[in-house]
């Protein structure tokens, strides 16, 4: 659709291919990709035709949102937007809510980079239709801004938004005379919209695609402000320093717990090892610590009940299982142990 493409013998084929791919996105009912396409189209029109086109795009977006909110859309369209009829209900808004809650608990530093799942275990999302009420876990907020907030706190989110805003300032220019740069700018706009509702930057291939498009879109200006070699080397060293502790932790559960004391799965690994070594009391303490870190995990309570049963402390076993079954009523092995404790 770039003006310089007129007269190209491949133009019709390219337009047909783009239309076909857009239809595939709609058939796949990908709301994030559809949002990205809409934003990309609006940015392309604004860059080509200026403020009037930008205002028209904003008006169309506002009217569309109002029509949806007022319930005026045809039933089939609304069903597609909110994905009714699926076996599993939509939980992404609840994940966003959990991200905001955990950020409120650690507003200055967050859970730590790469530790979104740690906070999510304290504030999981109840799911229906799966194997367990609280069985869903995620290491991603399914929204890059909320991922930044959950892992680095409100100051980290502010820095993230500042950096992203500065990077996306390239989209405020008028249409580029070079078709490749204009295509990259529009692609960047589409992906930037999807960052708000998905975890694109947590997938290395998609992160590389996004930043490559951003680099091409701003190629003209980036040549005037090169990164110093020291900054690039420091980034590499920081990535290596972040990688080493996790690799070192893999060889010893006790060391893993010492390095990452707030991760319940590592306490779980330690508890299994202690139980295999016949150290029941120490294993019970490890399960207790894991349960404090993941208070909605009924399996940890079940394991504690099993240890209590082996020492014939049936009162403790019954108490653990009563709590576990409050969390997971469909836990059949737990019901068997609960019945045994009551007997």
PDB file of C-alpha atoms in Angstrom, residues 27-334:
ATOM      1  CA  UNK A  27     -10.965 -17.181  11.644  1.00  0.00           C
ATOM      2  CA  UNK A  28      -8.540 -18.082  14.431  1.00  0.00           C
ATOM      3  CA  UNK A  29     -10.489 -15.673  16.670  1.00  0.00           C
ATOM      4  CA  UNK A  30      -7.234 -14.118  17.859  1.00  0.00           C
ATOM      5  CA  UNK A  31      -8.359 -10.976  19.612  1.00  0.00           C
ATOM      6  CA  UNK A  32      -4.836  -9.748  20.292  1.00  0.00           C
ATOM      7  CA  UNK A  33      -3.787 -10.089  16.658  1.00  0.00           C
ATOM      8  CA  UNK A  34      -7.033  -8.462  15.511  1.00  0.00           C
ATOM      9  CA  UNK A  35      -6.360  -5.547  17.850  1.00  0.00           C
ATOM     10  CA  UNK A  36      -2.843  -5.331  16.459  1.00  0.00           C
ATOM     11  CA  UNK A  37      -4.147  -5.220  12.883  1.00  0.00           C
ATOM     12  CA  UNK A  38      -6.615  -2.474  13.761  1.00  0.00           C
ATOM     13  CA  UNK A  39      -3.974  -0.346  15.483  1.00  0.00           C
ATOM     14  CA  UNK A  40      -1.488  -0.938  12.668  1.00  0.00           C
ATOM     15  CA  UNK A  41      -4.077   0.227  10.137  1.00  0.00           C
ATOM     16  CA  UNK A  42      -4.848   3.329  12.194  1.00  0.00           C
ATOM     17  CA  UNK A  43      -1.160   4.230  12.572  1.00  0.00           C
ATOM     18  CA  UNK A  44      -0.546   3.674   8.859  1.00  0.00           C
ATOM     19  CA  UNK A  45      -3.455   5.965   7.958  1.00  0.00           C
ATOM     20  CA  UNK A  46      -2.328   8.639  10.445  1.00  0.00           C
ATOM     21  CA  UNK A  47       1.259   8.586   9.157  1.00  0.00           C
ATOM     22  CA  UNK A  48       0.066   8.848   5.571  1.00  0.00           C
ATOM     23  CA  UNK A  49      -2.787  11.363   5.871  1.00  0.00           C
ATOM     24  CA  UNK A  50      -2.034  13.193   9.106  1.00  0.00           C
ATOM     25  CA  UNK A  51      -4.094  14.346  12.132  1.00  0.00           C
ATOM     26  CA  UNK A  52      -7.502  14.022  10.463  1.00  0.00           C
ATOM     27  CA  UNK A  53      -6.920  10.339   9.793  1.00  0.00           C
ATOM     28  CA  UNK A  54      -5.662   9.859  13.361  1.00  0.00           C
ATOM     29  CA  UNK A  55      -8.783  11.525  14.757  1.00  0.00           C
ATOM     30  CA  UNK A  56     -11.026   9.392  12.531  1.00  0.00           C
ATOM     31  CA  UNK A  57      -9.289   6.221  13.760  1.00  0.00           C
ATOM     32  CA  UNK A  58      -9.711   7.250  17.393  1.00  0.00           C
ATOM     33  CA  UNK A  59     -13.381   8.039  16.771  1.00  0.00           C
ATOM     34  CA  UNK A  60     -13.991   4.638  15.164  1.00  0.00           C
ATOM     35  CA  UNK A  61     -12.261   2.950  18.121  1.00  0.00           C
ATOM     36  CA  UNK A  62     -14.308   4.884  20.681  1.00  0.00           C
ATOM     37  CA  UNK A  63     -17.597   4.164  18.893  1.00  0.00           C
ATOM     38  CA  UNK A  64     -16.730   0.453  18.582  1.00  0.00           C
ATOM     39  CA  UNK A  65     -15.933   0.236  22.291  1.00  0.00           C
ATOM     40  CA  UNK A  66     -19.189   2.009  23.142  1.00  0.00           C
ATOM     41  CA  UNK A  67     -21.243  -0.296  20.934  1.00  0.00           C
ATOM     42  CA  UNK A  68     -19.649  -3.351  22.566  1.00  0.00           C
ATOM     43  CA  UNK A  69     -20.117  -1.994  26.092  1.00  0.00           C
ATOM     44  CA  UNK A  70     -23.763  -1.156  25.401  1.00  0.00           C
ATOM     45  CA  UNK A  71     -24.434  -4.700  24.193  1.00  0.00           C
ATOM     46  CA  UNK A  72     -25.472  -3.570  20.696  1.00  0.00           C
ATOM     47  CA  UNK A  73     -23.269  -6.004  18.783  1.00  0.00           C
ATOM     48  CA  UNK A  74     -24.867  -9.062  17.134  1.00  0.00           C
ATOM     49  CA  UNK A  75     -24.810 -12.036  19.473  1.00  0.00           C
ATOM     50  CA  UNK A  76     -22.424 -14.024  17.252  1.00  0.00           C
ATOM     51  CA  UNK A  77     -19.898 -11.157  17.168  1.00  0.00           C
ATOM     52  CA  UNK A  78     -20.031 -10.646  20.923  1.00  0.00           C
ATOM     53  CA  UNK A  79     -19.638 -14.391  21.486  1.00  0.00           C
ATOM     54  CA  UNK A  80     -16.531 -14.390  19.296  1.00  0.00           C
ATOM     55  CA  UNK A  81     -15.043 -11.424  21.156  1.00  0.00           C
ATOM     56  CA  UNK A  82     -15.460 -12.910  24.604  1.00  0.00           C
ATOM     57  CA  UNK A  83     -14.919 -16.497  23.386  1.00  0.00           C
ATOM     58  CA  UNK A  84     -18.073 -18.030  24.791  1.00  0.00           C
ATOM     59  CA  UNK A  85     -18.613 -21.764  24.596  1.00  0.00           C
ATOM     60  CA  UNK A  86     -15.049 -22.764  25.426  1.00  0.00           C
ATOM     61  CA  UNK A  87     -14.363 -25.555  27.876  1.00  0.00           C
ATOM     62  CA  UNK A  88     -12.233 -23.201  29.957  1.00  0.00           C
ATOM     63  CA  UNK A  89     -13.520 -19.762  30.828  1.00  0.00           C
ATOM     64  CA  UNK A  90     -11.554 -16.600  30.048  1.00  0.00           C
ATOM     65  CA  UNK A  91      -9.146 -15.934  32.922  1.00  0.00           C
ATOM     66  CA  UNK A  92      -6.841 -13.277  31.491  1.00  0.00           C
ATOM     67  CA  UNK A  93      -8.587 -10.359  33.264  1.00  0.00           C
ATOM     68  CA  UNK A  94      -8.256 -12.248  36.561  1.00  0.00           C
ATOM     69  CA  UNK A  95      -4.522 -12.765  35.892  1.00  0.00           C
ATOM     70  CA  UNK A  96      -4.189  -9.005  35.319  1.00  0.00           C
ATOM     71  CA  UNK A  97      -5.972  -8.434  38.635  1.00  0.00           C
ATOM     72  CA  UNK A  98      -3.567 -10.822  40.395  1.00  0.00           C
ATOM     73  CA  UNK A  99      -0.644  -8.916  38.869  1.00  0.00           C
ATOM     74  CA  UNK A 100      -1.955  -5.638  40.296  1.00  0.00           C
ATOM     75  CA  UNK A 101      -2.493  -7.213  43.741  1.00  0.00           C
ATOM     76  CA  UNK A 102       1.021  -8.677  43.905  1.00  0.00           C
ATOM     77  CA  UNK A 103       2.496  -5.345  42.765  1.00  0.00           C
ATOM     78  CA  UNK A 104       0.638  -3.681  45.630  1.00  0.00           C
ATOM     79  CA  UNK A 105       2.294  -6.114  48.061  1.00  0.00           C
ATOM     80  CA  UNK A 106       5.804  -5.266  46.788  1.00  0.00           C
ATOM     81  CA  UNK A 107       5.341  -1.817  45.267  1.00  0.00           C
ATOM     82  CA  UNK A 108       8.991  -0.716  45.162  1.00  0.00           C
ATOM     83  CA  UNK A 109      10.870  -3.760  43.873  1.00  0.00           C
ATOM     84  CA  UNK A 110       8.207  -6.264  42.801  1.00  0.00           C
ATOM     85  CA  UNK A 111       8.708 -10.029  42.927  1.00  0.00           C
ATOM     86  CA  UNK A 112      12.030  -9.836  41.057  1.00  0.00           C
ATOM     87  CA  UNK A 113      12.830 -10.333  37.358  1.00  0.00           C
ATOM     88  CA  UNK A 114      11.557 -13.686  36.127  1.00  0.00           C
ATOM     89  CA  UNK A 115       9.613 -14.309  39.351  1.00  0.00           C
ATOM     90  CA  UNK A 116       6.045 -13.472  38.332  1.00  0.00           C
ATOM     91  CA  UNK A 117       5.001 -17.075  39.020  1.00  0.00           C
ATOM     92  CA  UNK A 118       6.148 -16.780  42.650  1.00  0.00           C
ATOM     93  CA  UNK A 119       3.655 -14.002  43.340  1.00  0.00           C
ATOM     94  CA  UNK A 120       0.943 -15.705  41.286  1.00  0.00           C
ATOM     95  CA  UNK A 121       1.052 -18.754  43.576  1.00  0.00           C
ATOM     96  CA  UNK A 122      -0.010 -16.507  46.443  1.00  0.00           C
ATOM     97  CA  UNK A 123      -2.860 -15.056  44.348  1.00  0.00           C
ATOM     98  CA  UNK A 124      -3.878 -17.750  41.841  1.00  0.00           C
ATOM     99  CA  UNK A 125      -6.926 -17.675  39.624  1.00  0.00           C
ATOM    100  CA  UNK A 126      -9.722 -20.168  40.202  1.00  0.00           C
ATOM    101  CA  UNK A 127     -10.486 -22.161  37.074  1.00  0.00           C
ATOM    102  CA  UNK A 128     -13.448 -24.342  36.175  1.00  0.00           C
ATOM    103  CA  UNK A 129     -13.433 -27.324  33.859  1.00  0.00           C
ATOM    104  CA  UNK A 130      -9.882 -28.428  34.669  1.00  0.00           C
ATOM    105  CA  UNK A 131      -8.372 -31.035  36.943  1.00  0.00           C
ATOM    106  CA  UNK A 132      -8.273 -28.706  39.940  1.00  0.00           C
ATOM    107  CA  UNK A 133      -9.810 -25.451  41.126  1.00  0.00           C
ATOM    108  CA  UNK A 134      -6.420 -23.893  41.845  1.00  0.00           C
ATOM    109  CA  UNK A 135      -4.302 -25.985  39.522  1.00  0.00           C
ATOM    110  CA  UNK A 136      -3.506 -23.252  37.013  1.00  0.00           C
ATOM    111  CA  UNK A 137      -0.067 -21.688  37.258  1.00  0.00           C
ATOM    112  CA  UNK A 138       1.566 -19.090  35.044  1.00  0.00           C
ATOM    113  CA  UNK A 139       4.891 -17.295  34.899  1.00  0.00           C
ATOM    114  CA  UNK A 140       3.418 -14.553  32.722  1.00  0.00           C
ATOM    115  CA  UNK A 141       0.950 -11.724  33.306  1.00  0.00           C
ATOM    116  CA  UNK A 142      -0.231 -11.905  29.663  1.00  0.00           C
ATOM    117  CA  UNK A 143       0.389  -8.166  29.530  1.00  0.00           C
ATOM    118  CA  UNK A 144       3.905  -6.806  29.238  1.00  0.00           C
ATOM    119  CA  UNK A 145       3.264  -3.630  31.291  1.00  0.00           C
ATOM    120  CA  UNK A 146       1.733  -5.697  34.105  1.00  0.00           C
ATOM    121  CA  UNK A 147       4.591  -8.198  33.821  1.00  0.00           C
ATOM    122  CA  UNK A 148       6.993  -5.299  34.401  1.00  0.00           C
ATOM    123  CA  UNK A 149       4.915  -4.059  37.341  1.00  0.00           C
ATOM    124  CA  UNK A 150       4.649  -7.485  38.994  1.00  0.00           C
ATOM    125  CA  UNK A 151       8.364  -8.252  38.650  1.00  0.00           C
ATOM    126  CA  UNK A 152       9.919  -4.790  39.223  1.00  0.00           C
ATOM    127  CA  UNK A 153       7.251  -2.772  41.082  1.00  0.00           C
ATOM    128  CA  UNK A 154       5.659   0.563  40.178  1.00  0.00           C
ATOM    129  CA  UNK A 155       9.034   2.308  39.625  1.00  0.00           C
ATOM    130  CA  UNK A 156      10.023  -0.484  37.247  1.00  0.00           C
ATOM    131  CA  UNK A 157       6.752  -0.068  35.365  1.00  0.00           C
ATOM    132  CA  UNK A 158       7.368   3.695  35.092  1.00  0.00           C
ATOM    133  CA  UNK A 159      10.827   3.067  33.633  1.00  0.00           C
ATOM    134  CA  UNK A 160       9.404   0.418  31.281  1.00  0.00           C
ATOM    135  CA  UNK A 161       6.723   2.825  30.005  1.00  0.00           C
ATOM    136  CA  UNK A 162       9.280   5.618  29.614  1.00  0.00           C
ATOM    137  CA  UNK A 163      11.623   3.391  27.618  1.00  0.00           C
ATOM    138  CA  UNK A 164       8.819   1.990  25.465  1.00  0.00           C
ATOM    139  CA  UNK A 165       7.372   5.454  24.846  1.00  0.00           C
ATOM    140  CA  UNK A 166      10.772   6.776  23.770  1.00  0.00           C
ATOM    141  CA  UNK A 167      11.257   3.769  21.486  1.00  0.00           C
ATOM    142  CA  UNK A 168       7.821   4.108  19.893  1.00  0.00           C
ATOM    143  CA  UNK A 169       8.223   7.841  19.269  1.00  0.00           C
ATOM    144  CA  UNK A 170       9.298   6.832  15.772  1.00  0.00           C
ATOM    145  CA  UNK A 171       5.625   6.121  15.034  1.00  0.00           C
ATOM    146  CA  UNK A 172       4.763   9.816  15.400  1.00  0.00           C
ATOM    147  CA  UNK A 173       6.560  10.692  12.170  1.00  0.00           C
ATOM    148  CA  UNK A 174       4.939  11.054   8.798  1.00  0.00           C
ATOM    149  CA  UNK A 175       5.086   8.178   6.340  1.00  0.00           C
ATOM    150  CA  UNK A 176       8.622   7.152   5.398  1.00  0.00           C
ATOM    151  CA  UNK A 177       9.764   7.394   1.793  1.00  0.00           C
ATOM    152  CA  UNK A 178      11.384   3.973   2.159  1.00  0.00           C
ATOM    153  CA  UNK A 179       8.757   1.163   1.950  1.00  0.00           C
ATOM    154  CA  UNK A 180      10.731  -1.214   4.210  1.00  0.00           C
ATOM    155  CA  UNK A 181      10.961   1.355   7.008  1.00  0.00           C
ATOM    156  CA  UNK A 182       7.270   2.201   6.689  1.00  0.00           C
ATOM    157  CA  UNK A 183       6.308  -1.482   6.792  1.00  0.00           C
ATOM    158  CA  UNK A 184       8.509  -1.957   9.871  1.00  0.00           C
ATOM    159  CA  UNK A 185       6.888   1.053  11.591  1.00  0.00           C
ATOM    160  CA  UNK A 186       3.377  -0.254  10.977  1.00  0.00           C
ATOM    161  CA  UNK A 187       4.363  -3.764  12.102  1.00  0.00           C
ATOM    162  CA  UNK A 188       5.855  -2.264  15.270  1.00  0.00           C
ATOM    163  CA  UNK A 189       2.570  -0.448  15.946  1.00  0.00           C
ATOM    164  CA  UNK A 190       0.591  -3.663  15.609  1.00  0.00           C
ATOM    165  CA  UNK A 191       2.896  -5.618  17.907  1.00  0.00           C
ATOM    166  CA  UNK A 192       3.035  -2.769  20.439  1.00  0.00           C
ATOM    167  CA  UNK A 193      -0.746  -2.966  20.779  1.00  0.00           C
ATOM    168  CA  UNK A 194      -0.544  -6.692  21.434  1.00  0.00           C
ATOM    169  CA  UNK A 195       2.068  -6.151  24.162  1.00  0.00           C
ATOM    170  CA  UNK A 196      -0.721  -4.795  26.360  1.00  0.00           C
ATOM    171  CA  UNK A 197      -2.726  -8.021  26.242  1.00  0.00           C
ATOM    172  CA  UNK A 198      -0.129 -10.750  25.784  1.00  0.00           C
ATOM    173  CA  UNK A 199       3.348 -11.851  26.846  1.00  0.00           C
ATOM    174  CA  UNK A 200       5.103 -11.361  23.494  1.00  0.00           C
ATOM    175  CA  UNK A 201       8.446 -10.253  24.939  1.00  0.00           C
ATOM    176  CA  UNK A 202       8.693 -13.419  27.083  1.00  0.00           C
ATOM    177  CA  UNK A 203       9.105 -15.475  23.879  1.00  0.00           C
ATOM    178  CA  UNK A 204      12.593 -14.876  22.418  1.00  0.00           C
ATOM    179  CA  UNK A 205      11.539 -15.249  18.775  1.00  0.00           C
ATOM    180  CA  UNK A 206       8.713 -12.707  19.097  1.00  0.00           C
ATOM    181  CA  UNK A 207      10.895 -10.341  21.146  1.00  0.00           C
ATOM    182  CA  UNK A 208      13.532 -10.442  18.394  1.00  0.00           C
ATOM    183  CA  UNK A 209      10.840  -9.796  15.767  1.00  0.00           C
ATOM    184  CA  UNK A 210       9.478  -6.791  17.683  1.00  0.00           C
ATOM    185  CA  UNK A 211      12.853  -5.135  18.331  1.00  0.00           C
ATOM    186  CA  UNK A 212      14.090  -5.877  14.812  1.00  0.00           C
ATOM    187  CA  UNK A 213      11.046  -4.128  13.345  1.00  0.00           C
ATOM    188  CA  UNK A 214      11.577  -1.237  15.758  1.00  0.00           C
ATOM    189  CA  UNK A 215      15.235  -0.959  14.734  1.00  0.00           C
ATOM    190  CA  UNK A 216      14.379  -0.904  11.027  1.00  0.00           C
ATOM    191  CA  UNK A 217      11.598   1.639  11.577  1.00  0.00           C
ATOM    192  CA  UNK A 218      13.987   4.052  13.307  1.00  0.00           C
ATOM    193  CA  UNK A 219      17.122   3.191  11.346  1.00  0.00           C
ATOM    194  CA  UNK A 220      17.649   6.739  10.121  1.00  0.00           C
ATOM    195  CA  UNK A 221      17.878   8.248  13.610  1.00  0.00           C
ATOM    196  CA  UNK A 222      19.558   5.366  15.455  1.00  0.00           C
ATOM    197  CA  UNK A 223      22.774   5.820  13.444  1.00  0.00           C
ATOM    198  CA  UNK A 224      23.349   9.117  15.262  1.00  0.00           C
ATOM    199  CA  UNK A 225      23.258   7.610  18.774  1.00  0.00           C
ATOM    200  CA  UNK A 226      25.223   4.383  18.895  1.00  0.00           C
ATOM    201  CA  UNK A 227      25.416   2.355  22.085  1.00  0.00           C
ATOM    202  CA  UNK A 228      28.919   2.334  23.591  1.00  0.00           C
ATOM    203  CA  UNK A 229      30.676  -1.016  23.585  1.00  0.00           C
ATOM    204  CA  UNK A 230      30.881  -0.948  27.388  1.00  0.00           C
ATOM    205  CA  UNK A 231      27.068  -0.845  27.689  1.00  0.00           C
ATOM    206  CA  UNK A 232      26.711  -3.835  25.360  1.00  0.00           C
ATOM    207  CA  UNK A 233      29.362  -5.788  27.298  1.00  0.00           C
ATOM    208  CA  UNK A 234      27.671  -4.916  30.615  1.00  0.00           C
ATOM    209  CA  UNK A 235      24.355  -6.227  29.285  1.00  0.00           C
ATOM    210  CA  UNK A 236      25.978  -9.520  28.327  1.00  0.00           C
ATOM    211  CA  UNK A 237      27.638  -9.862  31.736  1.00  0.00           C
ATOM    212  CA  UNK A 238      24.374  -9.125  33.545  1.00  0.00           C
ATOM    213  CA  UNK A 239      22.575 -11.807  31.505  1.00  0.00           C
ATOM    214  CA  UNK A 240      25.335 -14.316  32.340  1.00  0.00           C
ATOM    215  CA  UNK A 241      25.255 -13.376  36.033  1.00  0.00           C
ATOM    216  CA  UNK A 242      21.486 -13.915  36.099  1.00  0.00           C
ATOM    217  CA  UNK A 243      21.830 -17.335  34.434  1.00  0.00           C
ATOM    218  CA  UNK A 244      24.542 -18.834  36.679  1.00  0.00           C
ATOM    219  CA  UNK A 245      22.594 -19.193  39.996  1.00  0.00           C
ATOM    220  CA  UNK A 246      19.711 -21.066  38.374  1.00  0.00           C
ATOM    221  CA  UNK A 247      22.088 -23.520  36.712  1.00  0.00           C
ATOM    222  CA  UNK A 248      24.016 -23.973  39.968  1.00  0.00           C
ATOM    223  CA  UNK A 249      20.763 -24.663  41.833  1.00  0.00           C
ATOM    224  CA  UNK A 250      19.830 -27.601  39.583  1.00  0.00           C
ATOM    225  CA  UNK A 251      22.394 -29.933  41.147  1.00  0.00           C
ATOM    226  CA  UNK A 252      21.235 -29.783  44.783  1.00  0.00           C
ATOM    227  CA  UNK A 253      17.685 -29.123  46.147  1.00  0.00           C
ATOM    228  CA  UNK A 254      19.056 -27.726  49.436  1.00  0.00           C
ATOM    229  CA  UNK A 255      21.262 -25.284  47.543  1.00  0.00           C
ATOM    230  CA  UNK A 256      18.329 -24.360  45.305  1.00  0.00           C
ATOM    231  CA  UNK A 257      16.213 -23.490  48.349  1.00  0.00           C
ATOM    232  CA  UNK A 258      19.028 -21.377  49.776  1.00  0.00           C
ATOM    233  CA  UNK A 259      19.428 -19.464  46.505  1.00  0.00           C
ATOM    234  CA  UNK A 260      15.704 -19.104  45.754  1.00  0.00           C
ATOM    235  CA  UNK A 261      13.938 -19.221  49.131  1.00  0.00           C
ATOM    236  CA  UNK A 262      10.509 -18.034  47.949  1.00  0.00           C
ATOM    237  CA  UNK A 263       9.885 -20.652  45.231  1.00  0.00           C
ATOM    238  CA  UNK A 264       7.529 -23.358  46.445  1.00  0.00           C
ATOM    239  CA  UNK A 265       8.508 -25.902  43.759  1.00  0.00           C
ATOM    240  CA  UNK A 266      12.086 -25.963  45.046  1.00  0.00           C
ATOM    241  CA  UNK A 267      10.829 -26.627  48.580  1.00  0.00           C
ATOM    242  CA  UNK A 268       8.759 -29.423  47.058  1.00  0.00           C
ATOM    243  CA  UNK A 269      11.867 -30.984  45.459  1.00  0.00           C
ATOM    244  CA  UNK A 270      13.700 -30.761  48.794  1.00  0.00           C
ATOM    245  CA  UNK A 271      10.776 -32.368  50.630  1.00  0.00           C
ATOM    246  CA  UNK A 272      10.752 -35.341  48.241  1.00  0.00           C
ATOM    247  CA  UNK A 273      14.500 -35.805  48.677  1.00  0.00           C
ATOM    248  CA  UNK A 274      14.258 -35.677  52.484  1.00  0.00           C
ATOM    249  CA  UNK A 275      11.384 -38.176  52.439  1.00  0.00           C
ATOM    250  CA  UNK A 276      13.438 -40.542  50.261  1.00  0.00           C
ATOM    251  CA  UNK A 277      16.262 -40.281  52.806  1.00  0.00           C
ATOM    252  CA  UNK A 278      13.850 -41.229  55.613  1.00  0.00           C
ATOM    253  CA  UNK A 279      13.890 -37.784  57.231  1.00  0.00           C
ATOM    254  CA  UNK A 280      10.139 -37.465  57.767  1.00  0.00           C
ATOM    255  CA  UNK A 281      10.230 -34.578  60.247  1.00  0.00           C
ATOM    256  CA  UNK A 282      12.484 -32.478  58.022  1.00  0.00           C
ATOM    257  CA  UNK A 283      10.346 -33.350  54.987  1.00  0.00           C
ATOM    258  CA  UNK A 284       7.255 -32.193  56.894  1.00  0.00           C
ATOM    259  CA  UNK A 285       8.935 -28.838  57.623  1.00  0.00           C
ATOM    260  CA  UNK A 286       9.767 -28.465  53.931  1.00  0.00           C
ATOM    261  CA  UNK A 287       6.146 -29.188  52.969  1.00  0.00           C
ATOM    262  CA  UNK A 288       4.979 -26.659  55.577  1.00  0.00           C
ATOM    263  CA  UNK A 289       7.256 -23.994  54.122  1.00  0.00           C
ATOM    264  CA  UNK A 290       6.097 -24.832  50.582  1.00  0.00           C
ATOM    265  CA  UNK A 291       2.479 -24.560  51.706  1.00  0.00           C
ATOM    266  CA  UNK A 292       3.095 -21.083  53.142  1.00  0.00           C
ATOM    267  CA  UNK A 293       4.549 -19.987  49.807  1.00  0.00           C
ATOM    268  CA  UNK A 294       1.673 -21.523  47.813  1.00  0.00           C
ATOM    269  CA  UNK A 295      -1.322 -21.454  50.186  1.00  0.00           C
ATOM    270  CA  UNK A 296      -3.810 -22.638  47.543  1.00  0.00           C
ATOM    271  CA  UNK A 297      -1.937 -25.859  46.719  1.00  0.00           C
ATOM    272  CA  UNK A 298      -3.882 -28.755  48.210  1.00  0.00           C
ATOM    273  CA  UNK A 299      -1.206 -31.328  47.319  1.00  0.00           C
ATOM    274  CA  UNK A 300       1.213 -29.868  49.868  1.00  0.00           C
ATOM    275  CA  UNK A 301      -1.377 -30.318  52.617  1.00  0.00           C
ATOM    276  CA  UNK A 302      -2.024 -33.872  51.426  1.00  0.00           C
ATOM    277  CA  UNK A 303       1.696 -34.671  51.709  1.00  0.00           C
ATOM    278  CA  UNK A 304       1.726 -33.323  55.262  1.00  0.00           C
ATOM    279  CA  UNK A 305      -1.335 -35.446  56.048  1.00  0.00           C
ATOM    280  CA  UNK A 306       0.463 -38.543  54.728  1.00  0.00           C
ATOM    281  CA  UNK A 307       3.411 -37.903  57.037  1.00  0.00           C
ATOM    282  CA  UNK A 308       1.054 -37.366  59.984  1.00  0.00           C
ATOM    283  CA  UNK A 309      -0.696 -40.659  59.129  1.00  0.00           C
ATOM    284  CA  UNK A 310       2.585 -42.600  59.174  1.00  0.00           C
ATOM    285  CA  UNK A 311       3.110 -41.535  62.793  1.00  0.00           C
ATOM    286  CA  UNK A 312      -0.565 -42.264  63.632  1.00  0.00           C
ATOM    287  CA  UNK A 313      -1.326 -38.603  64.305  1.00  0.00           C
ATOM    288  CA  UNK A 314      -4.785 -38.924  62.788  1.00  0.00           C
ATOM    289  CA  UNK A 315      -6.077 -35.652  64.231  1.00  0.00           C
ATOM    290  CA  UNK A 316      -3.410 -33.688  62.345  1.00  0.00           C
ATOM    291  CA  UNK A 317      -3.978 -35.775  59.204  1.00  0.00           C
ATOM    292  CA  UNK A 318      -7.724 -35.047  59.308  1.00  0.00           C
ATOM    293  CA  UNK A 319      -7.126 -31.306  59.811  1.00  0.00           C
ATOM    294  CA  UNK A 320      -4.727 -31.115  56.879  1.00  0.00           C
ATOM    295  CA  UNK A 321      -7.102 -33.023  54.602  1.00  0.00           C
ATOM    296  CA  UNK A 322     -10.142 -30.984  55.643  1.00  0.00           C
ATOM    297  CA  UNK A 323      -8.312 -27.852  54.503  1.00  0.00           C
ATOM    298  CA  UNK A 324      -7.045 -29.525  51.318  1.00  0.00           C
ATOM    299  CA  UNK A 325     -10.564 -30.623  50.378  1.00  0.00           C
ATOM    300  CA  UNK A 326     -11.884 -27.116  50.930  1.00  0.00           C
ATOM    301  CA  UNK A 327      -9.440 -26.034  48.239  1.00  0.00           C
ATOM    302  CA  UNK A 328      -9.919 -29.036  45.921  1.00  0.00           C
ATOM    303  CA  UNK A 329     -13.256 -30.842  46.472  1.00  0.00           C
ATOM    304  CA  UNK A 330     -12.526 -33.216  43.578  1.00  0.00           C
ATOM    305  CA  UNK A 331      -9.255 -34.494  45.071  1.00  0.00           C
ATOM    306  CA  UNK A 332     -10.128 -38.215  45.200  1.00  0.00           C
ATOM    307  CA  UNK A 333      -6.895 -39.523  46.744  1.00  0.00           C
ATOM    308  CA  UNK A 334      -7.283 -36.817  49.373  1.00  0.00           C
TER     309      UNK A 334
END
